[in-house]
Tab-separated table of C-alpha atoms in Angstrom:
chain	number	residue	atom	x	y	z
Y	1	MET	CA	0.127	0.240	0.172
Y	2	GLU	CA	1.520	3.409	-1.260
Y	3	LYS	CA	2.454	5.519	1.756
Y	4	MET	CA	0.254	8.621	2.519
Y	5	LYS	CA	1.993	11.879	1.820
Y	6	ASP	CA	1.672	14.687	4.337
Y	7	THR	CA	0.386	17.636	2.322
Y	8	SER	CA	-0.191	20.242	5.417
Y	9	ILE	CA	1.666	23.369	5.744
Y	10	GLN	CA	4.550	23.174	7.703
Y	11	PRO	CA	5.861	25.820	10.168
Y	12	GLU	CA	9.157	27.415	8.657
Y	13	ARG	CA	12.127	26.573	10.319
Y	14	VAL	CA	14.129	30.075	10.645
Y	15	VAL	CA	17.605	31.263	12.054
Y	16	LEU	CA	17.699	35.110	13.249
Y	17	VAL	CA	20.908	37.139	12.806
Y	18	GLY	CA	21.816	40.281	14.570
Y	19	LEU	CA	24.577	42.792	15.081
Y	20	ILE	CA	26.400	44.095	18.469
Y	21	SER	CA	27.307	47.458	16.861
Y	22	GLN	CA	28.071	51.163	17.777
Y	23	GLU	CA	24.276	52.224	17.407
Y	24	GLN	CA	23.081	48.972	19.895
Y	25	ASP	CA	24.942	47.627	22.670
Y	26	GLU	CA	24.872	43.805	23.563
Y	27	LYS	CA	21.904	43.960	25.871
Y	28	GLN	CA	20.029	46.105	23.583
Y	29	ALA	CA	21.228	43.783	20.581
Y	30	ARG	CA	19.710	40.788	22.451
Y	31	GLU	CA	16.478	42.290	23.214
Y	32	TYR	CA	15.997	43.256	19.700
Y	33	LEU	CA	16.448	39.825	18.664
Y	34	ASP	CA	14.373	38.342	21.324
Y	35	GLU	CA	11.677	40.732	19.993
Y	36	LEU	CA	12.477	39.444	16.140
Y	37	SER	CA	11.913	36.058	17.466
Y	38	PHE	CA	8.448	37.229	18.824
Y	39	LEU	CA	7.568	38.532	15.326
Y	40	ALA	CA	8.950	35.088	13.988
Y	41	ASP	CA	6.492	33.009	16.126
Y	42	THR	CA	3.820	35.739	15.519
Y	43	ALA	CA	4.305	34.709	11.769
Y	44	GLY	CA	4.318	31.200	12.523
Y	45	ALA	CA	7.722	30.188	12.241
Y	46	ILE	CA	9.707	28.200	14.853
Y	47	VAL	CA	13.026	29.387	15.394
Y	48	LEU	CA	16.236	27.279	15.720
Y	49	LYS	CA	18.892	29.629	16.830
Y	50	GLN	CA	20.090	33.207	17.008
Y	51	PHE	CA	23.409	34.225	15.772
Y	52	MET	CA	24.905	37.563	16.457
Y	53	GLN	CA	28.229	39.393	15.952
Y	54	ARG	CA	30.214	42.489	17.214
Y	55	LEU	CA	30.736	44.751	14.483
Y	56	ASN	CA	31.355	48.590	14.386
Y	57	HIS	CA	29.009	48.631	11.438
Y	58	ALA	CA	27.232	46.411	9.170
Y	59	ASN	CA	29.072	44.846	6.382
Y	60	SER	CA	27.839	46.904	3.262
Y	61	VAL	CA	28.287	43.871	1.033
Y	62	THR	CA	27.206	40.776	3.600
Y	63	PHE	CA	25.993	42.660	6.531
Y	64	VAL	CA	27.899	40.158	8.868
Y	65	GLY	CA	31.271	39.364	8.179
Y	66	GLN	CA	32.320	36.452	5.588
Y	67	GLY	CA	33.652	34.054	8.207
Y	68	LYS	CA	30.120	34.304	10.226
Y	69	LEU	CA	28.230	34.289	7.089
Y	70	ARG	CA	29.513	30.736	6.387
Y	71	GLU	CA	29.054	29.962	10.102
Y	72	ILE	CA	25.529	30.587	9.524
Y	73	ALA	CA	25.317	28.835	5.895
Y	74	ASP	CA	26.722	25.557	7.484
Y	75	TYR	CA	24.207	25.846	10.279
Y	76	VAL	CA	21.435	26.192	7.963
Y	77	LYS	CA	22.530	23.287	5.846
Y	78	VAL	CA	22.917	20.848	8.442
Y	79	MET	CA	19.672	21.768	10.480
Y	80	GLU	CA	17.662	22.071	6.833
Y	81	ALA	CA	16.788	25.659	7.948
Y	82	ASP	CA	13.931	27.300	5.361
Y	83	THR	CA	14.943	30.849	6.064
Y	84	VAL	CA	17.265	33.314	7.599
Y	85	ILE	CA	15.967	36.564	9.098
Y	86	PHE	CA	18.322	39.464	9.925
Y	87	ASP	CA	17.233	42.119	12.549
Y	88	ASP	CA	17.738	45.160	10.307
Y	89	GLU	CA	16.880	46.111	6.934
Y	90	LEU	CA	19.003	44.779	4.070
Y	91	SER	CA	19.946	46.688	0.575
Y	92	PRO	CA	19.039	44.707	-2.410
Y	93	THR	CA	22.931	44.248	-2.862
Y	94	GLN	CA	23.125	42.616	0.814
Y	95	LEU	CA	20.423	40.413	-0.018
Y	96	ARG	CA	21.698	39.079	-3.423
Y	97	ASN	CA	25.160	38.331	-1.607
Y	98	ILE	CA	23.746	36.465	1.469
Y	99	GLU	CA	21.359	34.335	-0.648
Y	100	LYS	CA	24.401	33.176	-2.792
Y	101	VAL	CA	26.110	32.026	0.507
Y	102	VAL	CA	23.156	30.841	2.727
Y	103	GLU	CA	21.243	29.185	-0.282
Y	104	CYS	CA	17.686	29.538	1.298
Y	105	LYS	CA	15.277	32.335	1.610
Y	106	VAL	CA	16.517	35.554	3.200
Y	107	LEU	CA	14.028	38.145	4.831
Y	108	ASP	CA	15.187	41.405	6.949
Y	109	ARG	CA	13.095	42.606	9.965
Y	110	THR	CA	11.010	45.184	7.464
Y	111	ASN	CA	9.803	42.238	5.432
Y	112	LEU	CA	8.690	39.957	8.188
Y	113	ILE	CA	6.679	43.118	9.498
Y	114	LEU	CA	4.797	43.340	6.415
Y	115	ASP	CA	4.323	39.487	6.288
Y	116	ILE	CA	2.674	39.894	9.607
Y	117	PHE	CA	0.718	42.923	8.808
Y	118	ALA	CA	-0.556	41.001	5.183
Y	119	ARG	CA	-1.802	38.241	7.612
Y	120	ARG	CA	-3.470	40.635	10.073
Y	121	ALA	CA	-5.233	42.922	7.734
Y	122	GLN	CA	-8.538	42.505	7.689
Y	123	THR	CA	-10.470	45.555	6.224
Y	124	ALA	CA	-10.211	46.963	2.791
Y	125	HIS	CA	-8.758	49.915	4.475
Y	126	ALA	CA	-5.860	47.854	6.028
Y	127	ARG	CA	-5.204	45.680	3.343
Y	128	THR	CA	-4.588	48.546	0.764
Y	129	GLN	CA	-2.060	50.242	3.355
Y	130	VAL	CA	-0.144	46.829	3.704
Y	131	GLU	CA	-0.165	46.317	-0.213
Y	132	LEU	CA	1.134	49.814	-0.844
Y	133	ALA	CA	3.756	49.484	1.895
Y	134	GLN	CA	4.481	46.481	0.328
Y	135	TYR	CA	5.180	47.379	-3.163
Y	136	GLN	CA	7.067	50.315	-2.022
Y	137	TYR	CA	9.523	47.670	-0.269
Y	138	LEU	CA	9.793	45.800	-3.434
Y	139	LEU	CA	10.310	48.816	-5.779
Y	140	PRO	CA	13.922	49.020	-5.301
Y	141	ARG	CA	14.552	44.920	-4.887
Y	142	LEU	CA	13.467	44.062	-8.281
Y	143	THR	CA	16.805	43.091	-9.842
Y	144	ARG	CA	17.137	40.378	-7.439
Y	145	LEU	CA	14.227	38.960	-8.761
Y	146	TRP	CA	15.364	38.992	-12.437
Y	147	THR	CA	19.000	37.441	-12.153
Y	148	HIS	CA	17.682	34.666	-14.791
Y	149	LEU	CA	17.402	37.301	-17.361
Y	150	GLU	CA	20.984	39.367	-16.552
Y	151	ARG	CA	23.255	39.715	-19.384
Y	152	GLN	CA	26.215	37.209	-19.182
Y	153	ARG	CA	28.607	38.939	-21.086
Y	154	GLY	CA	28.602	42.179	-23.091
Y	155	GLY	CA	28.894	43.047	-27.167
Y	156	ILE	CA	26.829	43.838	-29.755
Y	157	GLY	CA	23.561	41.698	-29.978
Y	158	LEU	CA	24.171	40.196	-26.519
Y	159	ARG	CA	22.185	42.437	-24.472
Y	160	GLY	CA	19.837	39.995	-22.711
Y	161	PRO	CA	16.056	41.353	-22.018
Y	162	GLY	CA	16.823	41.388	-18.286
Y	163	GLU	CA	16.874	45.181	-18.068
Y	164	THR	CA	13.991	45.493	-20.069
Y	165	GLN	CA	11.618	43.272	-18.070
Y	166	ILE	CA	12.953	44.986	-14.858
Y	167	GLU	CA	12.063	48.394	-16.341
Y	168	THR	CA	8.500	47.045	-17.504
Y	169	ASP	CA	7.999	45.724	-14.064
Y	170	ARG	CA	9.138	48.566	-12.479
Y	171	ARG	CA	6.526	50.811	-14.446
Y	172	ILE	CA	3.894	48.397	-13.435
Y	173	ILE	CA	4.699	49.046	-9.826
Y	174	LEU	CA	4.635	52.521	-9.849
Y	175	ASP	CA	1.270	52.142	-11.634
Y	176	LYS	CA	0.039	50.203	-8.842
Y	177	ILE	CA	1.589	52.266	-6.357
Y	178	SER	CA	-0.736	55.324	-7.718
Y	179	LYS	CA	-3.883	53.348	-7.855
Y	180	LEU	CA	-3.371	52.324	-4.212
Y	181	LYS	CA	-2.397	55.776	-3.142
Y	182	GLU	CA	-5.717	57.130	-5.131
Y	183	ASP	CA	-7.755	54.050	-3.342
Y	184	LEU	CA	-6.472	55.625	-0.065
Y	185	LYS	CA	-7.635	58.821	-0.684
Y	186	LYS	CA	-10.968	57.567	-1.355
Y	187	ILE	CA	-11.000	55.509	1.824
Y	188	ASP	CA	-9.471	58.450	3.891
Y	189	LEU	CA	-12.195	60.283	2.983
Y	190	GLN	CA	-15.135	58.133	3.949
Y	191	LYS	CA	-13.409	57.758	6.973
Y	192	ALA	CA	-13.293	61.571	7.712
Y	193	THR	CA	-16.867	61.546	6.804
Y	194	GLN	CA	-17.499	58.884	9.465
Y	195	ARG	CA	-15.501	60.830	12.373
Y	196	LYS	CA	-17.075	63.972	11.212
Y	197	ASN	CA	-20.404	62.768	11.939
Y	198	ARG	CA	-19.584	61.639	15.399
Y	199	GLY	CA	-19.832	65.125	16.193
Y	200	LYS	CA	-18.543	66.680	19.267
Y	201	THR	CA	-18.350	64.021	21.575
Y	202	VAL	CA	-14.971	63.457	23.631
Y	203	ARG	CA	-12.625	61.225	21.733
Y	204	VAL	CA	-10.087	59.071	23.466
Y	205	ALA	CA	-7.719	56.694	22.208
Y	206	LEU	CA	-5.430	53.742	23.388
Y	207	VAL	CA	-1.901	54.119	21.895
Y	208	GLY	CA	1.127	52.229	23.020
Y	209	TYR	CA	3.878	49.610	21.619
Y	210	THR	CA	2.385	46.696	20.143
Y	211	ASN	CA	1.438	44.059	22.720
Y	212	VAL	CA	1.186	45.958	25.991
Y	213	GLY	CA	-2.562	45.231	26.364
Y	214	LYS	CA	-4.495	47.914	24.405
Y	215	SER	CA	-7.126	45.363	22.925
Y	216	THR	CA	-7.572	43.958	26.826
Y	217	ILE	CA	-8.380	47.131	28.136
Y	218	MET	CA	-10.657	48.257	25.218
Y	219	ASN	CA	-12.631	44.849	26.065
Y	220	MET	CA	-12.624	45.951	29.427
Y	221	LEU	CA	-14.092	49.234	29.272
Y	222	SER	CA	-16.384	48.859	26.078
Y	223	LYS	CA	-17.557	45.182	27.152
Y	224	SER	CA	-16.974	44.286	23.522
Y	225	GLU	CA	-15.192	41.895	21.790
Y	226	VAL	CA	-12.271	43.292	20.018
Y	227	PHE	CA	-9.962	40.548	19.281
Y	228	ALA	CA	-6.871	40.029	21.592
Y	229	GLU	CA	-4.028	37.551	21.968
Y	230	ASN	CA	-0.836	37.265	23.323
Y	231	LYS	CA	0.999	38.258	19.513
Y	232	LEU	CA	2.461	41.061	17.945
Y	233	PHE	CA	-0.091	43.384	15.879
Y	234	ALA	CA	-2.916	41.242	17.060
Y	235	THR	CA	-4.948	44.932	16.074
Y	236	LEU	CA	-4.432	46.479	12.741
Y	237	ASP	CA	-7.435	48.082	12.156
Y	238	THR	CA	-8.478	50.936	14.331
Y	239	THR	CA	-11.753	50.199	16.227
Y	240	VAL	CA	-14.074	52.802	17.915
Y	241	ARG	CA	-16.648	52.192	20.397
Y	242	LYS	CA	-18.963	54.109	22.741
Y	243	VAL	CA	-18.516	54.115	26.412
Y	244	ILE	CA	-20.446	55.211	29.408
Y	245	ILE	CA	-18.914	55.294	32.709
Y	246	GLY	CA	-21.504	56.645	35.207
Y	247	ASN	CA	-23.314	59.208	33.446
Y	248	LEU	CA	-20.656	60.380	30.843
Y	249	PRO	CA	-20.275	59.017	27.351
Y	250	PHE	CA	-17.398	58.986	25.386
Y	251	LEU	CA	-15.746	57.285	22.381
Y	252	LEU	CA	-12.649	55.043	22.658
Y	253	ALA	CA	-10.354	53.970	20.105
Y	254	ASP	CA	-8.277	51.103	20.118
Y	255	THR	CA	-5.289	51.457	17.607
Y	256	VAL	CA	-2.305	49.662	15.879
Y	257	GLY	CA	0.434	49.293	18.093
Y	258	PHE	CA	3.829	50.608	17.334
Y	259	ILE	CA	7.378	48.683	17.462
Y	260	ARG	CA	11.092	49.518	16.935
Y	261	LYS	CA	13.070	49.923	13.506
Y	262	LEU	CA	9.166	50.115	12.104
Y	263	PRO	CA	9.709	50.657	8.314
Y	264	HIS	CA	9.258	54.049	7.355
Y	265	ASP	CA	6.907	53.111	4.178
Y	266	LEU	CA	4.727	51.481	6.964
Y	267	VAL	CA	4.289	54.322	9.096
Y	268	GLU	CA	3.800	56.623	5.848
Y	269	SER	CA	0.917	54.001	4.772
Y	270	PHE	CA	-0.412	53.727	7.880
Y	271	LYS	CA	-0.603	57.506	8.642
Y	272	SER	CA	-4.446	57.680	7.747
Y	273	THR	CA	-5.222	54.731	10.117
Y	274	LEU	CA	-3.503	57.123	12.977
Y	275	ASP	CA	-6.159	59.983	12.225
Y	276	GLU	CA	-7.943	58.606	14.644
Y	277	VAL	CA	-5.341	59.141	17.161
Y	278	ARG	CA	-4.541	62.833	15.646
Y	279	GLU	CA	-8.339	63.879	16.182
Y	280	SER	CA	-8.732	62.516	19.841
Y	281	ASP	CA	-8.968	64.792	22.775
Y	282	ILE	CA	-7.019	62.206	25.368
Y	283	LEU	CA	-4.482	59.791	24.552
Y	284	VAL	CA	-3.956	56.587	27.264
Y	285	HIS	CA	-0.493	55.682	26.588
Y	286	VAL	CA	-0.751	52.001	27.855
Y	287	VAL	CA	2.858	50.778	28.732
Y	288	ASP	CA	4.007	47.395	29.760
Y	289	ILE	CA	5.587	47.827	33.082
Y	290	SER	CA	7.050	44.009	33.160
Y	291	HIS	CA	8.960	44.344	30.018
Y	292	PRO	CA	12.672	45.022	30.644
Y	293	GLY	CA	12.788	47.932	27.934
Y	294	PHE	CA	9.346	49.313	28.628
Y	295	GLU	CA	11.454	53.060	28.776
Y	296	GLU	CA	12.800	52.765	25.400
Y	297	GLN	CA	9.361	51.414	24.303
Y	298	ILE	CA	7.874	54.959	25.651
Y	299	ASP	CA	10.396	56.840	23.806
Y	300	VAL	CA	9.735	54.821	20.396
Y	301	VAL	CA	5.897	55.359	21.086
Y	302	ASN	CA	6.582	59.177	22.003
Y	303	ARG	CA	8.654	59.890	18.621
Y	304	THR	CA	5.927	58.136	16.217
Y	305	LEU	CA	3.419	60.422	17.924
Y	306	LYS	CA	5.894	63.285	17.128
Y	307	GLU	CA	6.041	61.828	13.639
Y	308	ILE	CA	2.243	61.735	13.101
Y	309	GLY	CA	1.869	65.405	14.595
Y	310	ALA	CA	-0.003	64.038	17.874
Y	311	SER	CA	2.639	64.921	20.319
Y	312	ASP	CA	0.970	67.664	21.682
Y	313	LYS	CA	-2.412	65.862	23.478
Y	314	MET	CA	-3.554	65.339	26.704
Y	315	VAL	CA	-1.594	61.958	27.935
Y	316	ILE	CA	-2.802	59.742	30.642
Y	317	HIS	CA	0.334	57.231	30.879
Y	318	LEU	CA	-1.313	53.616	31.893
Y	319	PHE	CA	1.208	51.100	33.309
Y	320	ASN	CA	-0.130	47.590	32.456
Y	321	LYS	CA	0.584	44.120	33.578
Y	322	ILE	CA	1.871	44.851	37.302
Y	323	ASP	CA	0.804	41.053	37.732
Y	324	ALA	CA	3.434	40.011	35.381
Y	325	PHE	CA	6.189	42.498	37.239
Y	326	VAL	CA	9.541	41.278	38.698
Y	327	TYR	CA	12.507	42.714	40.266
Y	328	THR	CA	15.800	41.451	41.618
Y	329	GLN	CA	15.816	42.307	45.351
Y	330	LYS	CA	19.324	43.358	46.700
Y	331	ASP	CA	20.378	41.596	50.070
Y	332	GLU	CA	20.923	43.733	53.158
Y	333	ASP	CA	24.495	43.607	53.125
Y	334	ASP	CA	24.758	44.607	49.327
Y	335	LEU	CA	26.590	47.747	49.043
Y	336	THR	CA	26.889	48.215	45.068
Y	337	PRO	CA	24.770	50.739	43.430
Y	338	SER	CA	21.478	49.745	42.588
Y	339	THR	CA	20.405	49.131	38.972
Y	340	LYS	CA	16.706	49.318	37.088
Y	341	GLU	CA	16.766	45.538	37.757
Y	342	ASN	CA	16.387	46.366	41.704
Y	343	MET	CA	13.410	48.612	41.631
Y	344	SER	CA	10.533	47.542	43.076
Y	345	LEU	CA	6.721	48.420	41.739
Y	346	ALA	CA	6.487	50.794	44.467
Y	347	ASP	CA	10.152	52.283	43.526
Y	348	TRP	CA	8.994	52.744	40.248
Y	349	GLN	CA	5.466	54.726	41.422
Y	350	MET	CA	7.684	57.146	42.988
Y	351	SER	CA	10.055	57.454	40.257
Y	352	TRP	CA	9.921	60.243	37.549
Y	353	MET	CA	6.788	58.384	36.175
Y	354	GLY	CA	4.737	59.122	39.127
Y	355	LYS	CA	5.802	62.749	39.518
Y	356	THR	CA	5.206	64.386	35.624
Y	357	ASN	CA	2.778	66.627	34.867
Y	358	THR	CA	0.740	63.717	33.023
Y	359	PRO	CA	-1.290	61.484	35.025
Y	360	SER	CA	-0.237	58.008	35.543
Y	361	LEU	CA	-1.459	54.736	36.978
Y	362	PHE	CA	-0.446	51.309	37.269
Y	363	ILE	CA	-2.983	48.688	36.723
Y	364	SER	CA	-3.402	44.982	35.704
Y	365	ALA	CA	-6.025	44.559	32.720
Y	366	LYS	CA	-5.803	40.649	33.196
Y	367	TYR	CA	-6.983	40.701	36.769
Y	368	LYS	CA	-8.652	44.114	36.985
Y	369	THR	CA	-6.429	45.102	39.649
Y	370	HIS	CA	-7.227	49.071	39.928
Y	371	LEU	CA	-9.836	49.168	37.397
Y	372	MET	CA	-11.927	51.564	39.549
Y	373	GLU	CA	-9.528	54.102	39.936
Y	374	PHE	CA	-8.078	53.886	36.078
Y	375	LYS	CA	-12.043	54.515	35.608
Y	376	SER	CA	-12.733	57.296	38.216
Y	377	LEU	CA	-9.424	59.121	36.599
Y	378	LEU	CA	-10.673	58.990	33.078
Y	379	TYR	CA	-14.061	60.035	34.065
Y	380	GLU	CA	-12.414	63.232	35.402
Y	381	GLU	CA	-10.159	63.824	32.590
Y	382	VAL	CA	-13.135	63.317	30.031
Y	383	LYS	CA	-15.480	65.341	32.198
Y	384	LYS	CA	-13.238	68.445	31.982
Y	385	ILE	CA	-13.241	68.480	28.078
Y	386	HIS	CA	-17.065	67.697	28.068
Y	387	VAL	CA	-18.079	70.480	30.256
Y	388	GLN	CA	-16.142	72.909	28.051
Y	389	ARG	CA	-17.526	71.560	25.151
Y	390	PHE	CA	-21.222	71.385	26.578
Y	391	PRO	CA	-21.410	74.347	29.102
Y	392	TYR	CA	-25.142	73.920	28.968
Y	393	ASN	CA	-25.655	70.411	29.277
Y	394	ASP	CA	-27.109	69.331	32.524
Y	395	PHE	CA	-26.966	65.346	32.572
Y	396	LEU	CA	-23.556	65.428	34.155
Y	397	PHE	CA	-25.020	66.779	37.264
Y	398	MET	CA	-25.701	63.951	39.744
Y	399	THR	CA	-29.111	63.354	41.231
Y	400	PRO	CA	-29.764	63.623	45.081
Y	401	GLU	CA	-29.506	60.151	45.518
Y	402	GLU	CA	-26.152	59.821	44.178
Y	403	ASP	CA	-24.708	62.700	45.600
Y	404	ASP	CA	-23.825	60.666	48.699
Y	405	LEU	CA	-22.154	58.122	46.946
Y	406	ASP	CA	-18.271	57.904	46.491
Y	407	GLN	CA	-16.995	58.735	43.084
Y	408	SER	CA	-15.709	55.083	42.607
Y	409	GLU	CA	-19.348	53.550	43.506
Y	410	ILE	CA	-20.916	55.558	40.650
Y	411	ILE	CA	-18.600	53.969	38.039
């Protein structure tokens, strides 16, 4: 009897490569590689090994040194890996040279993020934005796709069709990019009309690094079923829900998460999605306090907000996942200087985060720890804007029965 063949799609086996350079020290490089590993897992791959090399700058020809590249190629051959993923964006030349040595598929961080976005995009808006970013990424890399048509030698009458084919494809892609940009303009007009129809209702947007718990908080406040899971970029499409706290209604938006080294083309493509952030009255900046690099993640989000023109908004810092927070407690006789790893949750609350001019709160969305305090804070901040916008609206005033209640009991 003939043996049955397994036709199911097997997960790709991948190898990750990163650099310790002048731009990033060893700790940062390992953290970035761990994040790249999480990205690969989100894309459905199995990570076999991480390779790292110390160089002042990335090699312009092969990204890593020749010896390290040969070591990676040998490992790929022995372990039968399918793909090698590099933590930084590779030039067309680097891609071509690396593929010749490792003899398998080669991706960079940008390509991996674009693939995840393509998988996650659900609406026409998100799919159009991702497709635009993919074509913009592909355009300068066309040459490596047509190596089988390149000229083998010079001379009259011996020019191959490679250059002509590349130019033809370049024109096709440029036409598609133009069409996608026109499609986005039409969708943006529809979205702008939708936002205009929401009137003067106070609008709050959840922003933050990817996988910090924004969708969980959205579900918790709005009692909706926004998709949430422990993966990067679980949310691509902006979701808006009406929320009522006590006697105060407002609109709450869940937005796409930010990430380090986010491709510029992707930021440009998704600027229209982030219009909800720009037009919001209040930003709730959600931070994963349990992540060892959360301060850098805060900087990444702040830079992105500045890039899209939303850095002047009123911000509430919401430090989430206190249930997962851990620290290393120093011994009493340890006289060495304390580091960030030795700071307890109480220390962080007393630090600059708790003393800034912006309101801040430490919560656990998973276990609803300090949920009432968060609702009360949000209520007060939304109310300040609401009473200015609707000075003659009397529905905010409490009834005599409510007047004796504590604010947290109303919520």
